[in-house]
Backbone as a chain_set.jsonl record, in Angstrom:
{"seq": "MESPQPATPAPKDPSLPTEGQSNRPPHGTPDPPLPEIPGTGVLRQGDSGHGVYELQVRLLQIPGIYDGGPIDGRYDAEIRAAVTLFQKRYGIRGDETGVYGDNTRLALMLRTK", "coords": {"N": [[0.843, -1.179, 0.0], [0.535, 2.189, -0.866], [1.931, 5.069, 0.652], [0.284, 8.096, 1.506], [1.015, 11.084, -0.314], [2.63, 13.916, 1.049], [0.886, 17.002, 1.369], [1.548, 19.619, -0.866], [2.669, 22.725, 0.099], [0.815, 25.703, -0.551], [1.902, 28.291, -2.763], [3.225, 31.259, -1.322], [1.48, 34.327, -1.042], [2.912, 37.206, -2.173], [2.002, 39.712, -1.426], [0.946, 39.478, 1.037], [1.657, 39.749, 4.515], [4.477, 38.109, 5.957], [5.288, 35.833, 8.616], [5.985, 37.723, 11.471], [6.107, 40.053, 10.053], [4.457, 43.072, 8.912], [1.787, 44.845, 7.257], [1.987, 47.505, 7.59], [3.46, 50.739, 7.119], [6.91, 51.648, 7.857], [7.598, 52.787, 11.223], [6.876, 56.167, 11.875], [6.563, 56.902, 9.272], [4.272, 58.643, 7.355], [0.812, 57.767, 6.887], [-0.488, 56.925, 3.664], [-2.46, 59.313, 1.81], [-6.017, 59.07, 1.89], [-8.148, 58.257, -0.852], [-10.104, 60.857, -2.277], [-13.567, 60.987, -2.043], [-15.968, 61.939, -4.223], [-18.419, 64.339, -3.357], [-18.533, 63.921, -0.63], [-17.812, 64.631, 2.811], [-17.576, 67.579, 4.892], [-19.159, 70.545, 3.982], [-18.979, 74.055, 3.708], [-19.718, 77.624, 3.94], [-17.767, 79.449, 1.654], [-16.439, 77.328, 0.582], [-15.794, 75.518, -2.497], [-16.36, 73.811, -5.623], [-16.804, 70.449, -6.992], [-18.374, 69.024, -5.104], [-19.945, 71.029, -3.95], [-21.337, 71.857, -6.172], [-22.883, 69.512, -6.646], [-24.421, 69.606, -4.314], [-25.888, 71.973, -4.776], [-27.417, 71.179, -7.01], [-29.018, 69.217, -5.832], [-30.348, 70.717, -3.856], [-31.971, 72.335, -5.432], [-33.962, 70.572, -6.117], [-35.726, 70.46, -4.04], [-38.663, 71.943, -3.343], [-39.021, 75.43, -2.748], [-36.665, 75.841, -1.331], [-34.177, 76.488, -2.608], [-34.902, 77.805, -4.871], [-34.385, 78.627, -8.184], [-31.746, 79.265, -7.752], [-28.222, 79.739, -8.507], [-26.172, 77.283, -10.193], [-23.186, 76.922, -9.637], [-21.075, 75.872, -8.251], [-20.128, 77.189, -6.004], [-20.068, 77.796, -2.561], [-21.825, 79.989, -1.231], [-23.319, 82.801, 0.562], [-25.994, 82.518, -0.124], [-26.313, 79.771, -0.573], [-25.666, 78.865, 1.973], [-27.847, 79.931, 3.384], [-29.908, 78.48, 2.174], [-29.271, 75.839, 2.935], [-29.534, 76.13, 5.695], [-32.301, 76.699, 5.863], [-33.313, 74.281, 4.838], [-32.395, 72.514, 6.845], [-33.843, 73.48, 9.063], [-36.528, 73.2, 8.183], [-36.793, 70.408, 7.89], [-36.027, 69.452, 10.332], [-33.33, 68.789, 10.913], [-30.659, 67.729, 12.813], [-27.485, 67.899, 14.536], [-25.589, 68.791, 12.753], [-23.742, 71.771, 12.218], [-25.507, 74.843, 11.994], [-26.425, 75.781, 8.757], [-24.313, 74.457, 7.632], [-23.2, 71.883, 5.555], [-23.164, 68.937, 6.576], [-22.69, 65.488, 7.65], [-25.267, 64.576, 8.621], [-27.096, 66.352, 7.442], [-26.489, 65.925, 4.773], [-27.27, 63.204, 4.444], [-30.06, 63.409, 4.926], [-30.817, 65.118, 2.8], [-30.045, 63.602, 0.583], [-31.771, 61.437, 0.805], [-34.11, 62.592, 0.02], [-33.852, 63.417, -2.57], [-32.646, 62.995, -6.011]], "CA": [[0.0, 0.0, 0.0], [1.355, 3.392, -0.961], [1.594, 6.084, 1.651], [-0.149, 9.339, 0.846], [2.03, 12.119, -0.488], [2.307, 15.119, 1.84], [0.362, 18.1, 0.556], [2.513, 20.663, -1.175], [2.104, 24.004, 0.55], [0.509, 26.677, -1.601], [2.879, 29.384, -2.774], [2.807, 32.412, -0.522], [1.124, 35.563, -1.744], [3.909, 38.191, -1.748], [1.391, 40.924, -0.893], [0.565, 39.22, 2.418], [2.825, 39.766, 5.399], [4.931, 36.827, 6.467], [5.361, 35.85, 10.072], [6.874, 38.763, 11.972], [6.008, 41.231, 9.193], [3.126, 43.676, 8.863], [1.548, 45.681, 6.074], [2.112, 48.904, 7.969], [4.754, 51.342, 6.765], [7.786, 51.797, 9.022], [7.201, 53.801, 12.204], [7.262, 57.52, 11.513], [6.16, 57.167, 7.893], [2.843, 58.98, 7.366], [-0.064, 56.94, 6.06], [-0.817, 57.593, 2.401], [-3.776, 59.939, 1.891], [-7.132, 58.305, 1.352], [-8.696, 58.916, -2.04], [-11.271, 61.678, -2.006], [-14.798, 60.497, -2.647], [-16.756, 63.119, -4.564], [-19.707, 64.497, -2.692], [-18.485, 63.599, 0.787], [-17.118, 65.603, 3.641], [-18.333, 68.74, 5.337], [-19.064, 71.731, 3.126], [-19.452, 75.28, 4.378], [-19.548, 78.858, 3.177], [-16.388, 79.68, 1.227], [-15.98, 76.163, -0.184], [-16.206, 75.476, -3.898], [-15.968, 72.591, -6.303], [-17.807, 69.49, -7.433], [-19.273, 68.709, -3.999], [-20.896, 72.14, -3.818], [-22.169, 71.751, -7.371], [-23.853, 68.45, -6.366], [-25.321, 70.141, -3.289], [-26.795, 72.92, -5.43], [-28.345, 70.413, -7.842], [-29.979, 68.567, -4.94], [-31.184, 71.736, -3.212], [-32.967, 72.788, -6.409], [-35.022, 69.574, -6.205], [-36.629, 70.631, -2.904], [-39.398, 73.196, -3.572], [-38.976, 76.49, -1.742], [-35.393, 75.883, -0.596], [-33.124, 77.152, -3.387], [-35.557, 78.026, -6.164], [-33.738, 79.528, -9.122], [-30.369, 79.583, -7.377], [-27.235, 79.327, -9.509], [-25.395, 76.057, -10.027], [-21.85, 77.391, -10.018], [-20.053, 75.221, -7.448], [-19.614, 78.075, -4.941], [-20.871, 77.781, -1.343], [-21.893, 81.389, -0.815], [-24.333, 83.087, 1.575], [-27.281, 82.006, -0.602], [-26.307, 78.328, -0.308], [-25.734, 78.719, 3.431], [-29.237, 80.192, 3.771], [-30.727, 77.354, 1.696], [-28.971, 74.696, 3.8], [-30.158, 76.453, 6.979], [-33.743, 76.524, 5.686], [-33.542, 72.84, 4.721], [-32.19, 71.934, 8.173], [-34.966, 73.871, 9.922], [-37.773, 72.63, 7.667], [-36.834, 68.962, 8.079], [-35.596, 69.106, 11.686], [-32.01, 68.144, 10.874], [-29.819, 68.08, 13.964], [-26.17, 67.269, 14.551], [-24.666, 69.579, 11.933], [-23.78, 73.202, 12.477], [-26.502, 75.535, 11.162], [-25.909, 76.284, 7.492], [-23.172, 73.646, 7.202], [-23.611, 70.635, 4.926], [-22.43, 67.837, 7.202], [-23.182, 64.133, 7.406], [-26.71, 64.435, 8.859], [-27.798, 67.127, 6.417], [-26.254, 65.215, 3.505], [-28.123, 62.019, 4.403], [-31.452, 63.848, 4.792], [-31.023, 65.651, 1.454], [-29.928, 62.5, -0.371], [-32.992, 60.627, 0.886], [-35.236, 63.335, -0.568], [-33.51, 63.859, -3.926], [-32.001, 62.007, -6.888]], "C": [[0.885, 1.238, 0.0], [0.96, 4.366, 0.136], [1.23, 7.381, 0.942], [0.994, 10.342, 0.783], [1.669, 13.318, 0.406], [1.85, 16.226, 0.899], [1.452, 19.134, 0.349], [1.924, 21.988, -0.708], [1.891, 24.938, -0.637], [1.573, 27.76, -1.588], [2.328, 30.578, -1.995], [2.517, 33.605, -1.413], [2.094, 36.64, -1.28], [3.291, 39.466, -1.176], [0.959, 40.748, 0.561], [1.81, 39.239, 3.296], [3.191, 38.346, 5.826], [5.017, 36.943, 7.973], [6.384, 36.887, 10.518], [6.85, 40.028, 11.147], [4.623, 41.821, 9.319], [3.015, 44.491, 7.59], [1.75, 47.159, 6.371], [3.452, 49.461, 7.511], [5.606, 51.478, 8.027], [7.317, 52.935, 9.926], [7.727, 55.174, 11.785], [6.914, 57.882, 10.08], [4.672, 57.495, 7.894], [2.055, 58.035, 6.472], [-0.341, 57.664, 4.76], [-2.212, 58.201, 2.499], [-4.842, 59.038, 1.286], [-7.651, 59.01, 0.114], [-9.943, 59.705, -1.663], [-12.465, 61.099, -2.755], [-15.65, 61.718, -2.957], [-18.074, 63.144, -3.808], [-19.7, 64.11, -1.232], [-17.714, 64.668, 1.532], [-18.019, 66.766, 3.973], [-18.083, 69.892, 4.372], [-19.639, 72.912, 3.881], [-19.161, 76.487, 3.509], [-18.07, 79.113, 2.913], [-15.822, 78.515, 0.44], [-16.452, 76.274, -1.625], [-15.78, 74.138, -4.477], [-17.148, 71.685, -6.592], [-18.823, 69.157, -6.331], [-20.337, 69.784, -3.808], [-21.851, 72.142, -5.011], [-23.271, 70.705, -7.148], [-24.876, 68.906, -5.326], [-26.343, 71.081, -3.922], [-27.846, 72.198, -6.272], [-29.415, 69.765, -6.961], [-30.895, 69.594, -4.269], [-32.281, 72.237, -4.149], [-34.15, 71.821, -6.524], [-36.036, 69.679, -5.065], [-37.349, 71.969, -3.084], [-39.261, 74.17, -2.394], [-37.698, 76.587, -0.948], [-34.354, 76.727, -1.325], [-33.645, 77.449, -4.786], [-34.811, 79.051, -7.006], [-32.315, 79.895, -8.772], [-29.388, 79.094, -8.422], [-26.602, 77.978, -9.166], [-23.997, 76.393, -10.525], [-20.727, 76.781, -9.175], [-19.456, 76.083, -6.356], [-20.584, 78.075, -3.767], [-20.853, 79.202, -0.785], [-22.998, 81.557, 0.234], [-25.702, 82.541, 1.169], [-27.387, 80.492, -0.358], [-26.412, 78.09, 1.194], [-27.168, 78.92, 3.908], [-30.147, 79.039, 3.353], [-30.507, 76.114, 2.57], [-29.612, 74.907, 5.17], [-31.665, 76.222, 6.916], [-34.089, 75.035, 5.588], [-33.425, 72.178, 6.095], [-33.373, 72.239, 9.091], [-36.259, 73.189, 9.476], [-37.894, 71.136, 7.974], [-36.288, 68.505, 9.44], [-34.264, 68.39, 11.759], [-31.193, 68.656, 12.054], [-28.465, 67.381, 13.817], [-25.135, 67.956, 13.682], [-24.817, 71.043, 12.341], [-24.779, 73.86, 11.518], [-25.842, 76.11, 9.916], [-24.725, 75.522, 6.943], [-23.7, 72.308, 6.702], [-22.736, 69.512, 5.464], [-23.121, 66.513, 6.939], [-24.699, 63.999, 7.569], [-27.531, 65.166, 7.803], [-27.673, 66.436, 5.068], [-27.188, 64.009, 3.391], [-29.583, 62.417, 4.184], [-31.745, 64.357, 3.376], [-30.959, 64.525, 0.418], [-31.165, 61.608, -0.355], [-34.18, 61.277, 0.205], [-35.015, 63.75, -2.021], [-32.879, 62.718, -4.718], [-30.616, 62.46, -7.266]], "O": [[1.851, 1.33, 0.757], [-0.212, 4.468, 0.498], [1.801, 7.717, -0.096], [1.819, 10.438, 1.692], [0.496, 13.681, 0.494], [2.356, 16.368, -0.214], [2.186, 19.477, 1.276], [0.803, 22.335, -1.079], [2.673, 24.959, -1.588], [2.09, 28.113, -0.528], [1.129, 30.858, -2.014], [3.21, 33.857, -2.399], [2.106, 36.967, -0.093], [3.985, 40.23, -0.505], [0.643, 41.723, 1.244], [2.883, 38.802, 2.879], [2.321, 37.498, 6.026], [4.839, 38.023, 8.536], [7.505, 36.927, 10.012], [7.516, 40.999, 11.506], [3.703, 41.148, 9.784], [4.012, 44.788, 6.931], [1.683, 47.981, 5.458], [4.46, 48.754, 7.511], [5.082, 51.429, 9.14], [6.724, 53.911, 9.466], [8.884, 55.312, 11.391], [6.966, 59.055, 9.71], [3.877, 56.697, 8.389], [2.547, 57.565, 5.447], [-0.423, 58.893, 4.743], [-3.067, 57.66, 3.2], [-4.603, 58.337, 0.303], [-7.599, 60.237, 0.035], [-10.738, 59.269, -0.83], [-12.38, 60.768, -3.937], [-16.017, 62.46, -2.046], [-18.746, 62.125, -3.642], [-20.769, 63.98, -0.635], [-17.045, 65.507, 0.928], [-19.098, 66.917, 3.399], [-16.945, 70.174, 3.998], [-20.638, 72.798, 4.591], [-18.466, 76.402, 2.497], [-17.233, 79.009, 3.809], [-14.842, 78.673, -0.288], [-17.381, 77.02, -1.938], [-14.954, 73.427, -3.904], [-18.31, 72.071, -6.466], [-20.014, 69.023, -6.614], [-21.497, 69.475, -3.535], [-23.044, 72.404, -4.856], [-24.443, 70.964, -7.423], [-26.065, 68.617, -5.454], [-27.535, 70.99, -3.629], [-29.023, 72.559, -6.25], [-30.594, 69.77, -7.315], [-32.095, 69.354, -4.133], [-33.393, 72.53, -3.708], [-35.224, 72.213, -6.981], [-37.094, 69.052, -5.121], [-36.719, 73.022, -2.988], [-39.368, 73.793, -1.227], [-37.637, 77.342, 0.023], [-33.72, 77.591, -0.718], [-32.906, 77.352, -5.766], [-34.628, 80.197, -6.594], [-31.724, 80.753, -9.427], [-29.676, 78.143, -9.148], [-26.512, 77.593, -8.0], [-23.671, 76.174, -11.692], [-19.559, 77.127, -9.356], [-18.392, 75.76, -5.827], [-21.778, 78.322, -3.942], [-19.993, 79.566, 0.017], [-23.544, 80.572, 0.732], [-26.487, 82.144, 2.03], [-28.449, 80.001, 0.025], [-27.158, 77.217, 1.638], [-27.652, 78.161, 4.748], [-31.054, 78.663, 4.095], [-31.466, 75.418, 2.904], [-30.17, 73.972, 5.745], [-32.238, 75.614, 7.819], [-35.06, 74.585, 6.197], [-34.274, 71.365, 6.462], [-33.849, 71.36, 9.81], [-37.0, 72.66, 10.304], [-38.984, 70.655, 8.285], [-36.11, 67.308, 9.669], [-34.085, 67.484, 12.573], [-31.058, 69.862, 12.259], [-28.326, 66.407, 13.077], [-23.936, 67.735, 13.849], [-25.89, 71.482, 12.754], [-24.876, 73.465, 10.356], [-24.843, 76.825, 9.995], [-24.181, 75.889, 5.902], [-24.54, 71.68, 7.346], [-21.703, 69.179, 4.883], [-24.025, 66.426, 6.108], [-25.35, 63.369, 6.736], [-28.543, 64.651, 7.328], [-28.639, 66.369, 4.307], [-27.826, 63.816, 2.357], [-30.267, 61.826, 3.349], [-32.801, 64.06, 2.817], [-31.749, 64.511, -0.527], [-31.561, 61.08, -1.394], [-35.146, 60.601, -0.148], [-35.889, 64.364, -2.633], [-32.614, 61.638, -4.19], [-29.917, 61.762, -8.0]]}, "num_chains": 1, "name": "protein.A"}
């Protein structure tokens, strides 16, 4: 009767740490920056860019909040007032008044496309 052959170990994945190793960079090396996800993060007066543009598009979808406002990607006093009105009308708490934070973003996203 033949004895079973020992299983050949699978080749090690070079991207996985070996015993005594870790995937972390050496101590003192800063972590690489996380990729920015469009439309996330806190937005406030003075900000500009794609995230503000998306905010403006969504605000226009709520009647009486930002009717006829420009879509120019600038978070100006008019956007701040619209965000404040949205927060008050829908009872949004947890974000600074007039600031588009996580709670305001979620509430607006649930009401718009």
